[in-house]
Short mmCIF file of C-alpha atoms in Angstrom, two decimals:
data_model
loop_
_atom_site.label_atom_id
_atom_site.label_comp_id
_atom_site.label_asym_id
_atom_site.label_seq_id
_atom_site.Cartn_x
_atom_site.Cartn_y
_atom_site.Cartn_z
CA UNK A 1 54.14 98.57 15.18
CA UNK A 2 53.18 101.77 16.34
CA UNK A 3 51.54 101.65 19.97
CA UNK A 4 47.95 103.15 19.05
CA UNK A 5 47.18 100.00 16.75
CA UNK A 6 47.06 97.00 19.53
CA UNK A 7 48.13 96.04 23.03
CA UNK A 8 50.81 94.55 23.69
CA UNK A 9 53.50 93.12 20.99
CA UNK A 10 53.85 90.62 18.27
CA UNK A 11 56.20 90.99 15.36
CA UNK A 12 54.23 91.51 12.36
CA UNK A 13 54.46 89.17 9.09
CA UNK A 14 55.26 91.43 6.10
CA UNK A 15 54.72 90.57 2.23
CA UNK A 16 56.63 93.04 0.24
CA UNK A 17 55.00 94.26 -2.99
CA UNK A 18 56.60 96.84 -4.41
CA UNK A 19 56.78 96.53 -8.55
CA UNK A 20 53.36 94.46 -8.41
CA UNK A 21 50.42 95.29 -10.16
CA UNK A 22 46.69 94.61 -8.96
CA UNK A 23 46.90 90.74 -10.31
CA UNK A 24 48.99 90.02 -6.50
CA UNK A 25 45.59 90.44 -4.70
CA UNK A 26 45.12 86.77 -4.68
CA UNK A 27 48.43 86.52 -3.70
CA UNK A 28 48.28 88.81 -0.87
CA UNK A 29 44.96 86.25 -0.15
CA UNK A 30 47.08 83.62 0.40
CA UNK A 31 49.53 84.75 2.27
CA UNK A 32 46.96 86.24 4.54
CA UNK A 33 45.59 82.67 4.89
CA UNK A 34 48.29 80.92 5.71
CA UNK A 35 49.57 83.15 7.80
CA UNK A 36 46.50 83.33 9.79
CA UNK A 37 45.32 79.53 10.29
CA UNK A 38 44.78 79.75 14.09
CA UNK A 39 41.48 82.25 13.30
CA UNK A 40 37.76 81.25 13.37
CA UNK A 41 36.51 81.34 9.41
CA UNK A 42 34.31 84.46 9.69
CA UNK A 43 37.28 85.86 11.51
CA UNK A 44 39.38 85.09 8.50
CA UNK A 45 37.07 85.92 5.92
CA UNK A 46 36.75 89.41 7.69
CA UNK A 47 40.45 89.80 7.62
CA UNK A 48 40.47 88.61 4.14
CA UNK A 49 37.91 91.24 2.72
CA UNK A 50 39.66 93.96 4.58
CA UNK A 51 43.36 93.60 3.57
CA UNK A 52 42.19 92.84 -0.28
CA UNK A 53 40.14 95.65 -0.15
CA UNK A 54 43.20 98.28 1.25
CA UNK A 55 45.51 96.89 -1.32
CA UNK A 56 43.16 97.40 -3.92
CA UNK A 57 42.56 101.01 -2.88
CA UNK A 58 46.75 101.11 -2.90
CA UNK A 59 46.93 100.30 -6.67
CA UNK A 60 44.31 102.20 -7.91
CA UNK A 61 44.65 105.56 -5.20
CA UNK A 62 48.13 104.96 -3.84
CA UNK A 63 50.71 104.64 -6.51
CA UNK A 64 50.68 101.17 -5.71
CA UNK A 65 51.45 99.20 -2.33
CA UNK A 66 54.48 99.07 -1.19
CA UNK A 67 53.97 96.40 1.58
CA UNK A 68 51.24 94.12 3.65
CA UNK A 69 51.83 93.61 7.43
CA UNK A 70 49.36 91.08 9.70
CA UNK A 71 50.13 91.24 13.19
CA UNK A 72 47.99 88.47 14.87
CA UNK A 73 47.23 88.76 18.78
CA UNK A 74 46.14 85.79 20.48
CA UNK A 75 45.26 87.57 23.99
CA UNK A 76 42.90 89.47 23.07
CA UNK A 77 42.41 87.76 20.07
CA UNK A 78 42.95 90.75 17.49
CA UNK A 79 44.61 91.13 14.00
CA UNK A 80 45.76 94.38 12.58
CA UNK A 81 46.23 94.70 8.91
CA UNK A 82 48.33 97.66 7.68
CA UNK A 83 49.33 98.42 3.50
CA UNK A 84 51.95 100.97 2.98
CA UNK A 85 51.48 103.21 -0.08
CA UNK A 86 53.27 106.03 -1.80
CA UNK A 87 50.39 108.40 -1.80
CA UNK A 88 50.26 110.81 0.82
CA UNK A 89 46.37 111.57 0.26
CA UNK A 90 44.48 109.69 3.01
CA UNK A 91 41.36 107.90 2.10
CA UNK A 92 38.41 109.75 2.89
CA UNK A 93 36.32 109.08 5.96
CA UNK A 94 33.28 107.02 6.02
CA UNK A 95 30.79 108.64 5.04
CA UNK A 96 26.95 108.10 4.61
CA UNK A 97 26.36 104.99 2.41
CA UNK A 98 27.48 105.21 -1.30
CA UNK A 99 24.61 105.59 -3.55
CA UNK A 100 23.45 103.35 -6.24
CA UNK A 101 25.23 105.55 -8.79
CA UNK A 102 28.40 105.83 -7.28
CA UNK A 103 31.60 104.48 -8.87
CA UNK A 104 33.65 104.59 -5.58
CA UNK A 105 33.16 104.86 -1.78
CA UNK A 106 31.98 101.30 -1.27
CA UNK A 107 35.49 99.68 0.43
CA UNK A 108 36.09 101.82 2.93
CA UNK A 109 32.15 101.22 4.17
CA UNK A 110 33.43 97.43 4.30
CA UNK A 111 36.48 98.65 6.34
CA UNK A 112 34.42 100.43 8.24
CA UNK A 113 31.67 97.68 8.68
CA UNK A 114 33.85 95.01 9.72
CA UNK A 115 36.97 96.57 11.84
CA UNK A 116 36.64 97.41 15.00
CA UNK A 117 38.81 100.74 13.91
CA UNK A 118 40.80 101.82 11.46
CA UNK A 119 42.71 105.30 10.49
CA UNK A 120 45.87 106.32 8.33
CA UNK A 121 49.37 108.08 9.59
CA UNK A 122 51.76 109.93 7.19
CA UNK A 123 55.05 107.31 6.20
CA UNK A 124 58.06 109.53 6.66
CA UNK A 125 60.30 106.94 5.14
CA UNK A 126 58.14 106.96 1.34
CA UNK A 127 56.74 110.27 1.66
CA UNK A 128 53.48 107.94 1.58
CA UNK A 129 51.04 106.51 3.52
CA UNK A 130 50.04 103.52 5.82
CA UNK A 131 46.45 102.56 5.91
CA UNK A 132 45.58 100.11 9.32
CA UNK A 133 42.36 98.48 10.40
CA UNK A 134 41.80 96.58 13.83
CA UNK A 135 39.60 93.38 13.68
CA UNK A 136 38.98 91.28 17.04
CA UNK A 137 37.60 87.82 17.17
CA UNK A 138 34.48 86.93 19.45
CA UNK A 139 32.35 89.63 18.62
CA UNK A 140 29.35 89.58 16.53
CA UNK A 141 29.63 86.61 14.52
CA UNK A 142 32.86 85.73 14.61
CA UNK A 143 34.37 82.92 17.27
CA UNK A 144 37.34 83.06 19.50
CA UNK A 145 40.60 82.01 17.91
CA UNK A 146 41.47 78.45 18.08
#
C-alpha cells in the first residue's frame, strides 16, 4: 500500500484476475461484498459502483485487469479500491460533464462523484498501471461503519 492512499495500515484483500474477461465483474461484486460487510449500505454501494466501474475501464482501456485490492480502514472509516492493469496510458482527468452524445467519459465522473480522491501511478512490475480511489464513510449520505 503505498503511503499517499490512506493513514495508517491494513493489509489489503486482493482478487487476482488475470486471464478473465469482462463477465468477472459480478464476481469482483461479490467479493467486494463480502469482503466489506462491516460498511453502511450507501457506503457499500459507493464502493461497489466504483471498483466495477475501474475494472470495467481495465478490460476495455487496460489490456485487461490484472488484480483488485480493498483495503478497509475502520479509524477513520475509509476504503481504498485499487485495479492493476497492463496499460500504461492513465485515464484521463475529469473533465466537464460528458455530453449526451458521448460514447465514453461517464465512469470516471462516477469516480470522481463519489471518492473522496482518486489518481493513477505507473506499475514498474507490469509495465502497467494501478488505478486507486479513496471513499470514507460518514459523509454525505453515507453512515459510519458498523
Amino acid at each position: 500500500m503505498r503511503g499517499d492512499h490512506v493513514d495508517g495500515s491494513a493489509a489489503p484483500w486482493a482478487l487476482d484476475l488475470r486471464g478473465t474477461d469482462p463477465s468477472a465483474l459480478a464476481r469482483i461484486r461479490r467479493w467486494t461484498a463480502r469482503t466489506l460487510p462491516h460498511l453502511g449500505d450507501d457506503h457499500l454501494h459507493d464502493v461497489l459502483l466504483v471498483i466495477d466501474e475501474l475494472a470495467a475501464n481495465a478490460y476495455l482501456h487496460g489490456g485487461g485487469p490484472i488484480r483488485a485490492r480493498i483495503t478497509a480502514l475502520t479509524t477513520p472509516c475509509r476504503v481504498v479500491v485499487e485495479v492493476d492493469d497492463l496499460s500504461p496510458a492513465h485515464p484521463l482527468p475529469h473533465r466537464s460533464r460528458p455530453g449526451l452524445h458521448d460514447a465514453s467519459g461517464y465512469g470516471m465522473a462516477v469516480i470522481q462523484e463519489l471518492a473522496d480522491t482518486w489518481s493513477v501511478h505507473d506499475n514498474p512490475d507490469s509495465d502497467g498501471k494501478t488505478v486507486w480511489a479513496r471513499l470514507s464513510c460518514g459523509s454525505r449520505t453515507r453512515t459510519p461503519c458498523h
